[in-house]
Coordinates of N, CA and C and ligand atoms in Angstrom, one line a residue:
M1 N 82.7 96.8 103.8 CA 82.2 95.9 102.8 C 82.2 94.4 103.4
R2 N 81.1 93.7 103.3 CA 81.0 92.4 103.8 C 81.6 91.4 102.8
V3 N 82.6 90.6 103.2 CA 83.2 89.7 102.2 C 82.8 88.2 102.5
A4 N 82.3 88.0 103.7 CA 81.8 86.6 104.1 C 81.0 86.9 105.3
E5 N 80.2 85.8 105.7 CA 79.4 86.0 106.9 C 80.3 86.4 108.1
G6 N 80.0 87.6 108.7 CA 80.8 88.0 109.8 C 82.2 88.5 109.5
V7 N 82.4 88.8 108.3 CA 83.8 89.3 107.9 C 83.6 90.5 107.0
Y8 N 84.3 91.6 107.5 CA 84.2 92.9 106.8 C 85.5 93.4 106.4
S9 N 85.6 94.0 105.2 CA 86.8 94.5 104.6 C 86.7 96.1 104.7
I10 N 87.8 96.7 105.2 CA 87.8 98.2 105.4 C 89.1 98.6 104.7
G11 N 89.0 99.6 103.7 CA 90.1 100.0 103.0 C 90.3 101.5 102.9
Q12 N 91.5 101.9 102.5 CA 91.7 103.3 102.2 C 92.8 103.4 101.2
R13 N 92.8 104.6 100.5 CA 93.7 104.8 99.5 C 95.2 104.9 100.0
Q14 N 95.3 105.7 101.0 CA 96.7 106.0 101.5 C 97.3 104.7 102.1
G15 N 98.7 104.7 102.1 CA 99.4 103.6 102.6 C 99.4 102.4 101.6
G16 N 99.0 102.7 100.3 CA 99.0 101.7 99.2 C 97.8 100.9 99.2
R17 N 96.6 101.5 99.2 CA 95.3 100.8 99.2 C 95.3 99.8 100.3
T18 N 95.7 100.3 101.5 CA 95.8 99.4 102.6 C 94.4 98.9 103.1
H19 N 94.3 97.7 103.6 CA 93.1 97.1 104.1 C 93.2 96.5 105.4
A20 N 92.1 96.6 106.2 CA 92.0 96.0 107.5 C 90.8 95.1 107.5
Y21 N 90.7 94.1 108.4 CA 89.5 93.2 108.3 C 88.9 93.0 109.7
L22 N 87.6 93.1 109.7 CA 86.9 93.0 111.0 C 86.1 91.6 111.0
F23 N 86.3 90.9 112.1 CA 85.7 89.6 112.2 C 84.7 89.6 113.4
E24 N 83.5 89.1 113.1 CA 82.5 89.1 114.1 C 82.0 87.7 114.5
Q25 N 82.2 87.4 115.7 CA 81.7 86.0 116.2 C 80.9 86.3 117.4
E26 N 79.6 85.8 117.3 CA 78.6 86.2 118.3 C 78.6 87.7 118.4
R27 N 78.9 88.2 119.6 CA 78.9 89.7 119.7 C 80.3 90.3 119.7
E28 N 81.3 89.4 119.6 CA 82.7 89.9 119.8 C 83.3 90.2 118.5
L29 N 84.1 91.3 118.5 CA 84.8 91.7 117.3 C 86.3 91.5 117.4
T30 N 86.9 91.0 116.3 CA 88.4 90.9 116.3 C 88.8 91.7 115.0
L31 N 89.8 92.5 115.2 CA 90.3 93.3 114.0 C 91.7 92.9 113.6
V32 N 91.9 92.7 112.3 CA 93.2 92.4 111.8 C 93.7 93.6 111.1
D33 N 94.8 94.2 111.7 CA 95.4 95.4 111.1 C 94.5 96.6 111.3
T34 N 95.1 97.8 111.2 CA 94.4 99.0 111.6 C 94.4 100.2 110.6
L35 N 94.8 99.9 109.4 CA 94.8 100.9 108.3 C 95.9 102.0 108.5
F36 N 95.9 103.0 107.7 CA 97.0 104.0 107.7 C 96.7 105.2 108.6
D37 N 95.4 105.7 108.5 CA 95.0 106.9 109.3 C 95.2 106.6 110.8
S38 N 95.5 107.7 111.5 CA 95.8 107.5 112.9 C 94.5 107.6 113.8
D39 N 93.4 108.1 113.3 CA 92.2 108.3 114.1 C 91.3 107.0 114.3
G40 N 91.6 106.0 113.5 CA 90.8 104.8 113.5 C 89.4 104.9 113.1
E41 N 89.1 106.1 112.5 CA 87.7 106.5 112.2 C 87.0 105.5 111.2
R42 N 87.7 105.0 110.2 CA 87.1 104.1 109.2 C 86.7 102.8 109.9
V43 N 87.5 102.4 110.8 CA 87.2 101.1 111.5 C 86.0 101.3 112.4
L44 N 86.0 102.5 113.1 CA 84.9 102.8 114.0 C 83.6 102.9 113.2
D45 N 83.7 103.5 112.1 CA 82.5 103.6 111.2 C 82.0 102.3 110.8
C46 N 82.8 101.4 110.5 CA 82.4 100.0 110.1 C 81.7 99.3 111.3
I47 N 82.3 99.5 112.5 CA 81.8 98.9 113.7 C 80.4 99.4 114.0
R48 N 80.2 100.7 113.8 CA 78.9 101.3 114.0 C 77.9 100.8 113.0
R49 N 78.3 100.7 111.7 CA 77.4 100.3 110.7 C 76.9 98.9 110.8
I50 N 77.7 98.0 111.5 CA 77.2 96.7 111.7 C 76.4 96.6 113.0
G51 N 76.2 97.7 113.6 CA 75.3 97.7 114.8 C 76.1 97.4 116.1
R52 N 77.4 97.5 116.1 CA 78.2 97.2 117.3 C 78.8 98.6 117.8
S53 N 79.4 98.5 119.0 CA 80.0 99.7 119.5 C 81.5 99.4 119.7
P54 N 82.4 100.4 119.9 CA 83.8 100.2 120.1 C 84.1 99.2 121.2
G55 N 83.3 99.2 122.2 CA 83.5 98.3 123.3 C 83.4 96.8 123.0
D56 N 82.8 96.6 121.8 CA 82.6 95.2 121.3 C 83.9 94.7 120.7
L57 N 84.8 95.6 120.4 CA 86.1 95.2 119.8 C 87.0 94.7 120.9
K58 N 87.2 93.4 120.9 CA 88.0 92.7 122.0 C 89.4 92.4 121.7
Q59 N 89.7 92.2 120.4 CA 91.1 91.9 120.0 C 91.5 92.6 118.8
I60 N 92.7 93.2 118.8 CA 93.3 93.7 117.6 C 94.6 92.9 117.4
A61 N 94.6 92.2 116.2 CA 95.7 91.4 115.9 C 96.4 92.0 114.7
L62 N 97.8 92.0 114.7 CA 98.5 92.7 113.7 C 99.3 91.6 112.9
T63 N 99.2 91.8 111.5 CA 100.0 90.9 110.7 C 101.5 91.1 110.8
H64 N 101.9 92.4 110.9 CA 103.3 92.8 111.1 C 103.4 94.3 111.4
G65 N 104.6 94.7 111.7 CA 104.8 96.1 112.2 C 105.2 97.1 111.1
H66 N 104.5 97.1 110.0 CA 104.7 98.2 109.0 C 103.7 99.3 109.1
R67 N 104.1 100.5 108.8 CA 103.3 101.7 109.0 C 101.9 101.7 108.5
S68 N 101.8 101.2 107.3 CA 100.4 101.2 106.6 C 99.4 100.4 107.4
H69 N 99.8 99.5 108.3 CA 98.9 98.6 109.0 C 98.8 99.0 110.5
L70 N 99.5 100.0 110.9 CA 99.6 100.3 112.3 C 98.9 101.7 112.7
G71 N 98.5 102.4 111.6 CA 98.1 103.8 111.8 C 97.1 104.0 113.0
G72 N 96.0 103.2 112.9 CA 94.9 103.5 113.9 C 95.0 102.7 115.2
L73 N 96.1 102.0 115.4 CA 96.2 101.1 116.5 C 96.1 101.8 117.9
A74 N 96.9 102.8 118.1 CA 96.8 103.4 119.5 C 95.4 104.0 119.8
A75 N 94.8 104.7 118.8 CA 93.5 105.3 119.0 C 92.5 104.2 119.2
L76 N 92.5 103.1 118.4 CA 91.5 102.1 118.6 C 91.6 101.3 119.9
K77 N 92.9 101.1 120.3 CA 93.1 100.5 121.6 C 92.5 101.4 122.7
R78 N 92.8 102.7 122.6 CA 92.3 103.6 123.7 C 90.8 103.6 123.7
L79 N 90.1 103.6 122.6 CA 88.7 103.8 122.5 C 87.9 102.5 122.8
S80 N 88.6 101.3 122.6 CA 87.9 100.1 122.8 C 88.4 99.3 124.0
G81 N 89.6 99.5 124.4 CA 90.2 98.7 125.5 C 90.5 97.3 125.0
A82 N 90.5 97.1 123.7 CA 90.8 95.7 123.1 C 92.3 95.4 123.5
L83 N 92.5 94.1 123.5 CA 93.9 93.6 123.7 C 94.6 93.6 122.4
V84 N 95.9 93.9 122.4 CA 96.7 94.0 121.1 C 97.6 92.7 121.1
Y85 N 97.5 92.1 119.9 CA 98.2 90.8 119.7 C 99.2 91.0 118.5
A86 N 100.4 90.4 118.6 CA 101.3 90.4 117.5 C 102.4 89.4 117.8
H87 N 103.2 89.1 116.7 CA 104.3 88.2 117.0 C 105.4 88.9 117.8
E88 N 106.1 88.2 118.6 CA 107.1 88.8 119.4 C 108.1 89.7 118.7
W89 N 108.5 89.2 117.5 CA 109.6 89.9 116.7 C 109.1 91.3 116.3
E90 N 107.8 91.5 116.2 CA 107.3 92.8 115.7 C 106.9 93.7 116.9
A91 N 106.9 93.2 118.1 CA 106.3 93.9 119.2 C 107.0 95.2 119.6
D92 N 108.3 95.2 119.5 CA 109.0 96.4 119.9 C 108.9 97.5 118.8
I93 N 108.7 97.1 117.6 CA 108.5 98.0 116.5 C 107.1 98.7 116.7
I94 N 106.1 97.9 117.0 CA 104.8 98.4 117.2 C 104.7 99.3 118.5
A95 N 105.5 99.0 119.5 CA 105.6 99.8 120.7 C 106.4 101.1 120.5
G96 N 107.0 101.2 119.3 CA 107.8 102.4 119.0 C 109.2 102.4 119.6
E97 N 109.7 101.2 120.0 CA 111.0 101.1 120.6 C 112.1 100.8 119.6
R98 N 111.8 100.4 118.4 CA 112.7 100.0 117.4 C 112.1 100.3 116.0
P99 N 112.9 101.0 115.1 CA 112.4 101.3 113.8 C 112.2 100.0 112.9
A100 N 111.2 100.0 112.0 CA 111.1 98.9 111.1 C 112.3 98.8 110.2
Q101 N 112.7 97.6 109.8 CA 113.9 97.5 109.0 C 113.6 98.0 107.6
P102 N 114.5 98.8 107.0 CA 114.2 99.3 105.6 C 114.4 98.1 104.6
V103 N 113.8 98.2 103.5 CA 114.0 97.2 102.4 C 114.9 97.8 101.3
S104 N 115.4 97.0 100.4 CA 116.3 97.5 99.4 C 115.7 98.6 98.6
M105 N 116.6 99.6 98.2 CA 116.1 100.7 97.3 C 116.3 100.4 95.8
R106 N 116.8 99.2 95.5 CA 117.0 98.8 94.2 C 115.7 98.9 93.4
P107 N 115.7 99.6 92.2 CA 114.4 99.7 91.5 C 113.9 98.3 91.1
Q108 N 112.7 98.1 91.6 CA 112.0 96.8 91.4 C 110.5 97.0 91.6
G109 N 109.7 96.3 90.8 CA 108.3 96.3 91.0 C 107.6 97.6 90.6
P110 N 106.3 97.7 90.8 CA 105.5 98.8 90.3 C 105.9 100.1 91.0
L111 N 106.0 101.2 90.2 CA 106.4 102.5 90.7 C 105.5 103.0 91.9
S112 N 104.2 102.6 91.8 CA 103.3 103.1 92.8 C 103.6 102.6 94.2
T113 N 104.5 101.6 94.3 CA 104.8 101.1 95.6 C 106.1 101.8 96.2
Y114 N 106.7 102.7 95.4 CA 108.0 103.3 95.9 C 107.8 104.2 97.1
P115 N 106.7 105.0 97.1 CA 106.5 105.9 98.3 C 106.6 105.1 99.6
M116 N 106.1 103.9 99.6 CA 106.1 103.1 100.9 C 107.5 102.6 101.2
R117 N 108.3 102.4 100.1 CA 109.7 101.9 100.3 C 110.5 103.1 100.9
V118 N 110.3 104.3 100.4 CA 111.0 105.4 100.9 C 110.6 105.7 102.4
G119 N 109.3 105.5 102.6 CA 108.7 105.7 104.0 C 109.4 104.8 104.9
L120 N 109.6 103.5 104.5 CA 110.3 102.5 105.4 C 111.7 102.9 105.6
A121 N 112.4 103.4 104.6 CA 113.8 103.8 104.7 C 114.0 105.0 105.6
L122 N 113.1 105.9 105.6 CA 113.2 107.1 106.4 C 112.5 107.0 107.8
G123 N 111.7 105.9 107.9 CA 111.0 105.8 109.1 C 109.9 106.8 109.3
R124 N 109.4 107.3 108.2 CA 108.4 108.4 108.2 C 107.2 108.0 107.3
P125 N 106.0 108.5 107.6 CA 105.6 109.1 108.9 C 105.6 108.0 110.0
K126 N 105.9 108.4 111.2 CA 105.8 107.5 112.3 C 104.4 107.1 112.7
H127 N 104.2 106.0 113.3 CA 102.9 105.6 113.8 C 102.9 106.0 115.3
A128 N 101.7 106.2 115.8 CA 101.5 106.4 117.3 C 101.9 105.1 118.0
P129 N 102.9 105.0 118.8 CA 103.3 103.7 119.4 C 102.2 103.2 120.3
C130 N 102.2 101.9 120.4 CA 101.2 101.2 121.3 C 101.8 99.9 121.7
P131 N 101.8 99.6 123.0 CA 102.4 98.3 123.5 C 101.5 97.1 123.0
V132 N 102.2 96.0 122.8 CA 101.5 94.8 122.5 C 101.2 94.0 123.8
D133 N 100.0 93.6 124.0 CA 99.6 92.9 125.2 C 99.9 91.5 125.2
R134 N 99.8 90.8 124.1 CA 100.0 89.3 124.0 C 100.8 89.0 122.8
S135 N 101.8 88.1 122.9 CA 102.5 87.7 121.7 C 101.8 86.4 121.1
L136 N 101.9 86.3 119.8 CA 101.2 85.2 119.1 C 102.3 84.3 118.4
R137 N 102.0 83.0 118.4 CA 102.8 82.1 117.7 C 102.0 81.1 116.8
E138 N 102.6 80.5 115.9 CA 102.0 79.4 115.1 C 101.0 78.6 115.9
G139 N 99.8 78.5 115.4 CA 98.8 77.6 116.0 C 98.0 78.2 117.1
D140 N 98.4 79.4 117.6 CA 97.6 80.1 118.6 C 96.2 80.5 118.0
Q141 N 95.3 80.9 118.9 CA 94.0 81.3 118.5 C 93.8 82.7 119.0
V142 N 93.2 83.6 118.2 CA 92.8 84.9 118.7 C 91.4 85.2 118.1
G143 N 90.4 85.3 119.1 CA 89.0 85.3 118.7 C 88.7 84.0 117.9
P144 N 88.1 84.2 116.7 CA 87.8 83.0 115.9 C 89.0 82.5 115.0
L145 N 90.1 83.3 115.1 CA 91.1 83.1 114.1 C 92.3 82.2 114.6
R146 N 92.8 81.3 113.7 CA 94.0 80.6 114.0 C 95.2 81.2 113.4
V147 N 96.2 81.3 114.1 CA 97.5 82.0 113.7 C 98.4 81.1 112.9
V148 N 98.8 81.6 111.7 CA 99.8 80.9 110.9 C 101.0 81.9 110.8
H149 N 102.2 81.4 111.2 CA 103.4 82.2 111.1 C 104.0 82.1 109.7
I150 N 104.1 83.2 109.0 CA 104.6 83.2 107.7 C 105.7 84.2 107.5
P151 N 106.9 83.9 108.1 CA 108.0 84.8 108.0 C 108.5 85.0 106.6
G152 N 109.2 86.1 106.3 CA 109.8 86.4 105.0 C 109.6 87.9 104.7
H153 N 108.4 88.4 104.5 CA 108.2 89.8 104.3 C 108.8 90.5 105.5
T154 N 108.5 90.1 106.7 CA 109.2 90.4 108.0 C 109.3 89.1 108.8
P155 N 110.2 89.0 109.7 CA 110.4 87.8 110.5 C 109.2 87.3 111.3
G156 N 108.4 88.3 111.8 CA 107.2 88.0 112.6 C 105.9 88.1 111.9
H157 N 105.9 88.0 110.6 CA 104.7 88.2 109.9 C 103.7 87.0 110.2
L158 N 102.4 87.4 110.4 CA 101.4 86.4 110.7 C 100.3 86.4 109.7
A159 N 99.7 85.3 109.5 CA 98.4 85.2 108.8 C 97.3 84.7 109.7
F160 N 96.1 84.9 109.4 CA 95.0 84.5 110.3 C 93.9 83.8 109.5
H161 N 93.6 82.6 110.0 CA 92.6 81.8 109.3 C 91.3 81.5 110.1
W162 N 90.2 81.9 109.5 CA 88.9 81.5 110.1 C 88.4 80.4 109.2
E163 N 88.7 79.2 109.7 CA 88.4 78.0 108.8 C 86.9 77.9 108.5
Q164 N 86.1 78.1 109.6 CA 84.6 77.9 109.4 C 84.0 78.8 108.3
R165 N 84.6 80.0 108.2 CA 84.1 81.0 107.2 C 84.9 81.0 105.9
S166 N 86.0 80.2 105.9 CA 86.8 80.0 104.7 C 87.5 81.4 104.3
V167 N 88.0 82.1 105.3 CA 88.6 83.4 105.1 C 90.1 83.3 105.6
L168 N 91.0 83.7 104.8 CA 92.4 83.7 105.3 C 93.0 85.1 105.1
A169 N 93.4 85.8 106.2 CA 94.0 87.1 106.1 C 95.5 87.0 106.0
V170 N 96.1 87.5 105.0 CA 97.5 87.1 104.7 C 98.5 88.4 104.8
G171 N 97.9 89.5 105.1 CA 98.8 90.7 105.2 C 99.5 91.0 103.9
D172 N 100.8 91.2 104.0 CA 101.6 91.5 102.8 C 102.2 90.3 102.1
A173 N 101.8 89.1 102.4 CA 102.3 88.0 101.7 C 101.7 87.9 100.3
V174 N 100.5 88.5 100.1 CA 99.9 88.6 98.7 C 99.4 90.0 98.6
A175 N 99.5 90.6 97.4 CA 98.9 91.9 97.2 C 98.0 91.8 96.0
T176 N 96.9 92.7 96.0 CA 96.1 92.7 94.8 C 96.1 94.1 94.2
W177 N 96.9 95.0 94.8 CA 97.1 96.4 94.3 C 98.6 96.6 94.3
P178 N 99.2 97.2 93.3 CA 98.6 97.7 92.0 C 98.3 96.5 91.1
R179 N 98.7 95.3 91.4 CA 98.3 94.1 90.6 C 98.3 92.9 91.5
V180 N 97.6 91.9 91.1 CA 97.7 90.6 91.9 C 99.1 90.1 91.8
D181 N 99.7 89.9 92.9 CA 101.1 89.5 92.9 C 101.5 88.8 94.2
A182 N 102.6 88.2 94.2 CA 103.2 87.6 95.4 C 103.8 88.7 96.3
G183 N 102.9 89.5 96.9 CA 103.4 90.7 97.7 C 103.9 91.8 96.7
W184 N 104.6 92.7 97.3 CA 105.3 93.7 96.5 C 106.7 93.4 96.3
P185 N 107.1 93.2 95.0 CA 108.5 92.9 94.7 C 109.5 93.8 95.4
G186 N 110.5 93.3 96.0 CA 111.5 94.1 96.7 C 111.2 94.5 98.1
F187 N 110.1 94.0 98.6 CA 109.7 94.4 100.0 C 109.9 93.3 101.0
N188 N 110.5 92.2 100.6 CA 110.6 91.1 101.6 C 112.0 91.1 102.2
L189 N 112.1 91.0 103.5 CA 113.4 91.0 104.2 C 114.2 89.7 103.9
N190 N 113.4 88.6 103.7 CA 114.1 87.4 103.4 C 113.3 86.6 102.4
E191 N 113.8 86.6 101.1 CA 113.1 86.0 100.0 C 112.9 84.5 100.1
G192 N 113.9 83.8 100.6 CA 113.8 82.4 100.7 C 112.7 82.0 101.7
Q193 N 112.7 82.6 102.9 CA 111.6 82.4 103.8 C 110.3 82.8 103.3
Y194 N 110.2 83.9 102.6 CA 109.0 84.3 102.0 C 108.4 83.3 101.0
R195 N 109.2 82.8 100.1 CA 108.8 81.7 99.2 C 108.2 80.5 99.9
A196 N 108.9 80.1 100.9 CA 108.5 78.9 101.7 C 107.1 79.2 102.3
S197 N 107.0 80.4 102.9 CA 105.7 80.8 103.5 C 104.6 80.9 102.6
L198 N 104.9 81.4 101.4 CA 103.8 81.5 100.3 C 103.3 80.1 99.9
K199 N 104.2 79.2 99.9 CA 103.9 77.8 99.5 C 103.0 77.2 100.6
R200 N 103.3 77.5 101.9 CA 102.5 77.1 103.0 C 101.1 77.7 102.9
L201 N 101.0 78.9 102.6 CA 99.7 79.6 102.5 C 98.9 78.9 101.4
A202 N 99.5 78.6 100.3 CA 98.9 78.0 99.2 C 98.2 76.6 99.5
Q203 N 98.7 76.0 100.6 CA 98.1 74.7 101.0 C 96.8 74.9 101.8
I204 N 96.6 76.1 102.2 CA 95.3 76.4 103.0 C 94.2 76.8 102.1
E205 N 93.2 76.0 102.0 CA 92.0 76.3 101.2 C 91.2 77.3 101.8
A206 N 91.0 78.5 101.1 CA 90.1 79.5 101.6 C 89.4 80.2 100.4
E207 N 88.1 80.5 100.6 CA 87.4 81.1 99.5 C 87.7 82.6 99.4
V208 N 88.1 83.2 100.5 CA 88.4 84.6 100.5 C 89.9 84.7 101.0
I209 N 90.7 85.4 100.2 CA 92.1 85.7 100.7 C 92.1 87.2 100.9
A210 N 92.2 87.6 102.2 CA 92.1 89.0 102.6 C 93.5 89.6 102.7
V211 N 93.8 90.5 101.7 CA 95.2 91.0 101.6 C 95.4 92.3 102.2
G212 N 96.6 92.7 102.5 CA 96.9 93.9 103.1 C 96.9 95.2 102.2
H213 N 97.1 94.9 100.9 CA 97.1 96.1 100.0 C 96.2 95.6 98.8
G214 N 95.1 96.3 98.6 CA 94.1 96.0 97.6 C 92.9 95.3 98.1
E215 N 92.0 95.1 97.2 CA 90.7 94.4 97.6 C 91.0 92.9 97.8
P216 N 90.2 92.3 98.7 CA 90.4 90.9 99.0 C 90.1 90.0 97.7
L217 N 90.8 88.9 97.6 CA 90.6 88.0 96.5 C 89.4 87.2 96.8
R218 N 88.4 87.2 96.0 CA 87.1 86.4 96.3 C 86.8 85.4 95.2
E219 N 87.5 85.5 94.1 CA 87.2 84.5 93.0 C 88.4 83.6 92.8
R220 N 88.2 82.3 92.8 CA 89.3 81.4 92.6 C 90.5 81.8 93.5
A221 N 90.2 82.2 94.7 CA 91.3 82.8 95.5 C 92.4 81.8 95.8
S222 N 92.1 80.7 96.3 CA 93.1 79.7 96.6 C 93.9 79.3 95.4
E223 N 93.2 79.1 94.3 CA 93.8 78.7 93.0 C 94.9 79.8 92.6
R224 N 94.5 81.0 92.8 CA 95.4 82.1 92.4 C 96.6 82.2 93.3
V225 N 96.4 82.0 94.6 CA 97.6 82.0 95.5 C 98.5 80.8 95.1
H226 N 97.9 79.7 94.8 CA 98.6 78.5 94.4 C 99.5 78.8 93.2
A227 N 98.9 79.5 92.2 CA 99.6 79.9 91.0 C 100.8 80.8 91.3
L228 N 100.6 81.8 92.2 CA 101.7 82.7 92.6 C 102.8 81.9 93.3
A229 N 102.4 81.0 94.1 CA 103.4 80.2 94.8 C 104.2 79.3 93.9
E230 N 103.5 78.8 92.9 CA 104.2 77.9 91.9 C 105.2 78.7 91.0
S231 N 104.7 79.9 90.6 CA 105.5 80.7 89.7 C 106.7 81.4 90.4
S232 N 106.7 81.5 91.7 CA 107.7 82.2 92.4 C 108.8 81.3 92.9
Ligands
ZN1 ZN1 104.6 95.2 105.1
ZN2 ZN1 102.0 96.6 103.8

């Protein structure tokens, strides 16, 4: 689904209505996150549908090292030869050398998010490991996207801003499934950091907020993120 000029949203039910985003600048493609499935097929299908080939995918950037967003990484890397980018703190998780940190099992938030919490606690199902080629920091550029470091959900969580197209990909900092919320309650490793990061995101004006779980926010998007940041 096209959400802005040169920006496509790709989603699937599994992994909590997880979403990945494809960004096209000139003939080059940059992918943010890789969905839950391990074959990368939904992403490849989107690439074909916009008249591009896997070899046009030059960069795969990851918001963070959680299973729902890493599924297709190894397959897509193999098929495209794209460089893989992530924050340093997430890199060894993505490479399969360290398990992701579990979150609290205290009952909190919508029941439909519990399977993902249990998955984190058990480290199951595992993703196919893939080394990270380049680490990213605040202010770096990957394809057309500027990197914003927003720790809290995880320490190395990144957002990606395409200013020209007014699109901001925020990963798990905001969720629209099962409801529009400041992420999933109970899933943040550091609440204080998370709140500060959400306030930072609310300062960035964007017409489309591309979230990690649920459909992207396209109406009054910035205003709604602002409200979430104010109420949290
Ligand atoms: Zn996450
Ligand atoms: Zn997630």
